[in-house]
XYZ file of C-alpha atoms in Angstrom:
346
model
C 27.731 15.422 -36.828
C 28.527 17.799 -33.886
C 30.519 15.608 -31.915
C 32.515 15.598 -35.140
C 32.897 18.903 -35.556
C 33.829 19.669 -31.593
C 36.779 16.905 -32.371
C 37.606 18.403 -35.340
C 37.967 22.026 -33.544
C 39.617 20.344 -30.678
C 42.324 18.448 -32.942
C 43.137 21.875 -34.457
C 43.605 23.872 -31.452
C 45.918 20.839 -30.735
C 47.626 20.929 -33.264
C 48.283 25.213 -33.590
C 49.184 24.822 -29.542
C 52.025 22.275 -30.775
C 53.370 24.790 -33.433
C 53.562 27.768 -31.299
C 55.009 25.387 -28.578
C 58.114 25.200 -31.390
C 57.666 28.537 -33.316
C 58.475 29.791 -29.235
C 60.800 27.089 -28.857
C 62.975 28.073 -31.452
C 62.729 31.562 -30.699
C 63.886 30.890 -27.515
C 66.525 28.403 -28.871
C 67.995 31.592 -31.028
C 67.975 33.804 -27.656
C 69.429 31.571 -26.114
C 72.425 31.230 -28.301
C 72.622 34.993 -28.859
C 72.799 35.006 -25.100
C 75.655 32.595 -24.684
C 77.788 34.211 -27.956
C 80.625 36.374 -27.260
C 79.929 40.059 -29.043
C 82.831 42.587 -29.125
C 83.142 46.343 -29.359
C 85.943 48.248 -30.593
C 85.472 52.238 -29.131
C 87.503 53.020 -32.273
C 88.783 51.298 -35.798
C 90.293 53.616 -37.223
C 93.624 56.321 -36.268
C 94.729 59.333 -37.640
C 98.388 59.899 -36.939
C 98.542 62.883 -38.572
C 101.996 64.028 -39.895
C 104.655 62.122 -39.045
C 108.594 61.828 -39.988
C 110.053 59.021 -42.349
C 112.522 57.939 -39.053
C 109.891 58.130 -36.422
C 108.262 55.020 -35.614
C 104.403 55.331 -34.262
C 102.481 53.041 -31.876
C 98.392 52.900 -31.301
C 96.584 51.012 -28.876
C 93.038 49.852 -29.876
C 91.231 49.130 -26.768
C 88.214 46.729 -27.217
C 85.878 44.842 -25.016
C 83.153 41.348 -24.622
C 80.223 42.397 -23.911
C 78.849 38.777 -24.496
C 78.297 35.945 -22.569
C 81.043 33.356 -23.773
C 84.803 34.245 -23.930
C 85.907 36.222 -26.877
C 88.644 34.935 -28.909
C 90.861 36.240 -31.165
C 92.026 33.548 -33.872
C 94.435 35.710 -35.557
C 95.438 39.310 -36.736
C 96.455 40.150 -40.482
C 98.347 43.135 -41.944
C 98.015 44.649 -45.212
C 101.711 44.867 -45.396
C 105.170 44.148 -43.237
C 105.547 47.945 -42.034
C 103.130 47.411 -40.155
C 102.943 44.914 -36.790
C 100.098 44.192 -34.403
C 100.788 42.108 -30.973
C 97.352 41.063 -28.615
C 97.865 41.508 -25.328
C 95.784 38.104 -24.712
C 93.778 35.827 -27.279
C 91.251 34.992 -24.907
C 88.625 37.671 -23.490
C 85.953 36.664 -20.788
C 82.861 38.212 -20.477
C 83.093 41.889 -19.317
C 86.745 42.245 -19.975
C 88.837 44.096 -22.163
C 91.768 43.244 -24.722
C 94.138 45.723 -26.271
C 96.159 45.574 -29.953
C 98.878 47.281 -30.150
C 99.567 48.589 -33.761
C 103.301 49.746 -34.754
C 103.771 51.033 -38.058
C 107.363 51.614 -39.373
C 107.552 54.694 -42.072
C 110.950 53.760 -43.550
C 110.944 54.362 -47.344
C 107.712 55.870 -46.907
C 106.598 59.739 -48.218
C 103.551 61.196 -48.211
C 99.731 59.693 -47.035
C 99.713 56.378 -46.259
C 96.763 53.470 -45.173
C 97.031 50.437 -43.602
C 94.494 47.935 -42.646
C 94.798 45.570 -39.604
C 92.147 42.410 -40.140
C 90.902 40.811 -36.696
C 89.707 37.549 -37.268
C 87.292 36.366 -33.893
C 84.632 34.103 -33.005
C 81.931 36.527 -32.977
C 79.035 35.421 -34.765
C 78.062 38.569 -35.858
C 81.323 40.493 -36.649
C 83.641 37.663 -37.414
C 86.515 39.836 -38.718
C 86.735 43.467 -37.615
C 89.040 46.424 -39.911
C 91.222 48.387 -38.099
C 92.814 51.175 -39.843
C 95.692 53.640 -39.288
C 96.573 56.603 -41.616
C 98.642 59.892 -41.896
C 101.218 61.449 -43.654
C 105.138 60.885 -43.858
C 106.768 64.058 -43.921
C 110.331 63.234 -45.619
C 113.253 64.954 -45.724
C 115.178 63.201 -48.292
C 113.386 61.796 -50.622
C 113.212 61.170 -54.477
C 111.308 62.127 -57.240
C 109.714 60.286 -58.581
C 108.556 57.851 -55.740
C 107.777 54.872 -58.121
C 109.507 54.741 -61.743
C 106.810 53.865 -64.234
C 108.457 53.136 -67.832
C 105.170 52.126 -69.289
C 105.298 50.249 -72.147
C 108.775 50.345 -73.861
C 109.556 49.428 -77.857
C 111.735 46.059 -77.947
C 114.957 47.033 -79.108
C 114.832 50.436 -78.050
C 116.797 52.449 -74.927
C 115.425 54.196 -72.923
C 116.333 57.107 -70.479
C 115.059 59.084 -67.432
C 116.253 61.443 -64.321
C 115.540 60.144 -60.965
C 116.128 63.064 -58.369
C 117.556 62.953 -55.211
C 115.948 66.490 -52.895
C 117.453 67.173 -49.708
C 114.843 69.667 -47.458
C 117.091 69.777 -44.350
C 117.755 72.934 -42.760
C 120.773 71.462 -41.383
C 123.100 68.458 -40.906
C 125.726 66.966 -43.473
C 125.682 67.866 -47.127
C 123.837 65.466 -49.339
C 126.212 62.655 -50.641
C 124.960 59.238 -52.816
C 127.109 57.083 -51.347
C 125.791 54.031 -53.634
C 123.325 53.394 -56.228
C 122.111 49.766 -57.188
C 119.204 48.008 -58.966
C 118.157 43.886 -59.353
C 117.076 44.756 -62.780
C 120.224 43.848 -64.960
C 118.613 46.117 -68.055
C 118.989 49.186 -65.671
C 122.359 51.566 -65.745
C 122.361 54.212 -62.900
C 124.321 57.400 -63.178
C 124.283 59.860 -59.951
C 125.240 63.310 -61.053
C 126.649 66.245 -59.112
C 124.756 68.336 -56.150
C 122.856 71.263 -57.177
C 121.696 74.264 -54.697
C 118.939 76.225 -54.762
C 118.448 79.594 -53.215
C 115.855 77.940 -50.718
C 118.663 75.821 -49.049
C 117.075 72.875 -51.071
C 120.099 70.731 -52.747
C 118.925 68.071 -55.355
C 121.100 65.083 -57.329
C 120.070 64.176 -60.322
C 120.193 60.082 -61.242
C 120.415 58.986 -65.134
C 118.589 55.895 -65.961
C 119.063 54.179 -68.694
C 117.306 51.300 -70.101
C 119.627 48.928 -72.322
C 118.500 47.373 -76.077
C 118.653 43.931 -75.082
C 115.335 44.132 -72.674
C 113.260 41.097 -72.993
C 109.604 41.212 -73.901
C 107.199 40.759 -71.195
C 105.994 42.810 -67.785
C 108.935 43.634 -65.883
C 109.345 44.578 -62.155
C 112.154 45.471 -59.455
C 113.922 48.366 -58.151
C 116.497 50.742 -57.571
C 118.403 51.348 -54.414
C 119.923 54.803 -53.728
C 122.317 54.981 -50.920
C 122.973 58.384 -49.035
C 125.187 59.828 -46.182
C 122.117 61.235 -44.350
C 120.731 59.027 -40.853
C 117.596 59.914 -42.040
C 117.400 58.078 -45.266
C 120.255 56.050 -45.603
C 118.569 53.800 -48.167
C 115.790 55.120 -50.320
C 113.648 52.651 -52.330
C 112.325 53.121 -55.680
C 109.753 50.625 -57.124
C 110.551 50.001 -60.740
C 107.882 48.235 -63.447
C 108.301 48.344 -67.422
C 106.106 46.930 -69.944
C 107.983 45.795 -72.866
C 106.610 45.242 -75.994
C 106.794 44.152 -79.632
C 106.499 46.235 -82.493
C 104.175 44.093 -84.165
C 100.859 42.923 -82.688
C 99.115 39.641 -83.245
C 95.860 39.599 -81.462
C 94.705 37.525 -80.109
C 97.555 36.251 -78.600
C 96.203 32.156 -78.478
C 92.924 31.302 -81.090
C 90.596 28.738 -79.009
C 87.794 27.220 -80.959
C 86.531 25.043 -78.078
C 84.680 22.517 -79.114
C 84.318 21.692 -82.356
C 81.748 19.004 -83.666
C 83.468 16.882 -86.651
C 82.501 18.244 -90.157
C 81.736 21.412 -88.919
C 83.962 24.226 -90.451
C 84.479 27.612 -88.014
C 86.828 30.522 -88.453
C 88.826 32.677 -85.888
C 90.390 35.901 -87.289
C 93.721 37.079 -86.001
C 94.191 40.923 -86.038
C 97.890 41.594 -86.852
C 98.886 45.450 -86.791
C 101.510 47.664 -85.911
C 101.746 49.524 -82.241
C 103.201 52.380 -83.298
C 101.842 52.668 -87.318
C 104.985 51.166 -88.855
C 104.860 50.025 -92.016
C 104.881 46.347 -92.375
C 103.834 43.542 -94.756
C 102.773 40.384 -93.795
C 104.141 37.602 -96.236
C 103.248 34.691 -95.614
C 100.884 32.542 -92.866
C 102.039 28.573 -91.991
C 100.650 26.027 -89.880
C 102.109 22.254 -89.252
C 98.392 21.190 -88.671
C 97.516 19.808 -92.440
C 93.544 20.497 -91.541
C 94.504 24.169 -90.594
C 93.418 26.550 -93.501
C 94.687 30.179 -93.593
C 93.794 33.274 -95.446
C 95.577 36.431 -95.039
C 93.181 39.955 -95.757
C 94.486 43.167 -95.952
C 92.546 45.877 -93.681
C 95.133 48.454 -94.140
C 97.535 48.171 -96.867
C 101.018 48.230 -94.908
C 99.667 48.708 -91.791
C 97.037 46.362 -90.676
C 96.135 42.719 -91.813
C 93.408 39.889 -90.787
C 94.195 36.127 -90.805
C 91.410 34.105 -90.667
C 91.942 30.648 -89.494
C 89.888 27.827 -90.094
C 89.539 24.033 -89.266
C 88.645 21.935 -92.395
C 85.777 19.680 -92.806
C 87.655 16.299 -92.249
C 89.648 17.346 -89.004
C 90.166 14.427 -86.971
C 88.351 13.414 -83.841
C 90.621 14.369 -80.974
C 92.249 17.401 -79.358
C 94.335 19.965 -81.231
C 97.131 21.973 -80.328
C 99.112 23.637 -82.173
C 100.331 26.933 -84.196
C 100.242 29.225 -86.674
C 103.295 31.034 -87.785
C 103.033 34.452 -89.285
C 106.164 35.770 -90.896
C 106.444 39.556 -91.796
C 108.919 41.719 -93.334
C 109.936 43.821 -90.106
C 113.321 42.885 -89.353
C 112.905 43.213 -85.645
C 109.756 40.531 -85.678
C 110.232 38.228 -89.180
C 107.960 35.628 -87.479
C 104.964 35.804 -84.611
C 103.587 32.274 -83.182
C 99.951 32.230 -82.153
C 98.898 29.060 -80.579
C 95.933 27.123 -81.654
C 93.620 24.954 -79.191
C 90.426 23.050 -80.314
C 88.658 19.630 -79.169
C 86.993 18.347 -82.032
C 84.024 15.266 -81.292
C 81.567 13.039 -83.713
């Protein structure tokens, strides 16, 4: 009975020996890779050029170093945007050494604070992509108010019009000419008007905008060009977006049952109302799917209505796409489609 305990003892100090032997082993296996990994150190990731002008290029050179024990390499760099370059003066960093990246950021078209972020993609296990970031503030000139043109959301059928303005803060030089004015957006008319001084030595020119009738429906974007006489802003940029709309809503915009199993019998409702509290009626709801049944429920007498939609009891097996058609008596919208998607099974 002893001698069986004593081998009993001696098999377990065995056996904890053998799992310490790879508890340390893999410890060591770990240090030994952290070891061998590259690891690099930026001083500084971010850069505050302070207050710049909208002609005057700016350059900074982050300075960073391997401390590791394998090469450091840099697979690529990203910028958040094309005003902005960064060139590597090598890809490859031994141990010990140091790398530079030189970031140039071009403030054309700019005014006012800007950001922009510089991703550094590397094979550093433990900061495989490193943000760089440069900031300040364009100090423009000539410039125009406002910076982006934000219509909103615009009535179908209906014009629309608004001042861009030209402001011209220069103590000297040429007088402020428009020498063009464009736009990709084929709804948009441009108008520039005539100089107007201030007793500050400010001179501003207003720009009409006009938005035509015949505007489709939908999210629109693009943008105006203003051309001036002035070196420092010979082109100024103006984002454009519009959001054009119907007067009459149908929501939602697409009913999807999923799926359906046969025999089963469930309802959708479609909301139908007016944007801007017209008056309306809805007449009549149609469907060219024969096990489509619809109901139409006035909320709001004139002004809001419910169709409920439903899939009859002996639907076929299969997938079903379709529509229902909802005519009204607003002249601008006599009909709104809403799609209708269902899978029906046994």
């Amino acid at each position: 009975m002893r001698s069986q305990t004593v081998c009993a003892l001696a098999c377990a100090v065995v056996i904890i020996a053998c799992l310490s032997c790879g508890i340390a082993t893999a410890e060591g296996t770990q240090e030994d890779s952290n070891r061998t990994a590259p690891s690099v150190k930026f001083p500084e990731v971010v850069y505050d050029f302070d207050t710049i002008t909208a002609t005057q290029k700016v350059t900074h050179v982050f300075e960073f170093h391997n401390l590791g024990w394998r090469a450091l390499k840099i697979d690529r760099v990203i910028t958040s945007c094309g005003c902005t370059a960064a060139v590597l003066s090598t890809s490859t960093v031994p141990p010990g050494r140091s790398g530079e990246i030189k970031v140039t950021f071009n403030p054309e078209g700019y005014q006012g604070p800007f950001q922009k972020v510089i991703y550094v993609h590397l094979n550093d296990p433990e900061h495989p992509v490193v943000a760089l970031q440069i900031k300040g503030f364009v100090r423009a000139t000539v410039y125009v108010i406002p910076q982006r043109l934000d219509f909103g959301e615009v009535k179908r059928g209906m014009p629309v019009d608004t001042t861009l303005v030209v402001v011209d803060d220069r103590e000297r030089g040429e007088r402020l000419e428009i020498t063009g004015v464009e736009s990709d957006m084929k709804c948009i008319h441009l108008t520039p008007g005539k100089p107007q001084s201030q007793q500050s030595g400010r001179v501003t020119i207003p720009i009409a905008v006009n938005l035509n009738s015949l505007i489709p429906v939908g999210k629109l974007q693009g943008r105006i060009k203003v051309h001036t006489n002035t070196p420092e802003r010979p082109v100024i940029v103006v984002p454009v977006t519009i959001d054009v709309v119907d007067e009459i809503v149908a929501s939602p915009e697409m009913l999807f049952f999923g799926f359906v199993q046969r025999g089963d019998t469930p309802s959708r409702k479609i909301a139908v109302y007016s944007r801007w509290k017209l008056r309306f009626k809805v007449l009549k709801v149609e469907s060219p799917l024969p096990f489509l049944s619809t109901q139409i429920s006035p909320i709001e007498e004139t002004r809001r209505y419910e169709v409920i939609v439903s899939i009859k009891r002996d639907a076929p097996k299969g997938r079903v796409e379709g529509a229902v058609k909802i005519y009204t008596d607003y002249p601008g919208q006599p009909a709104i489609e809403v799609p209708v998607v269902s899978l029906i099974g046994e």
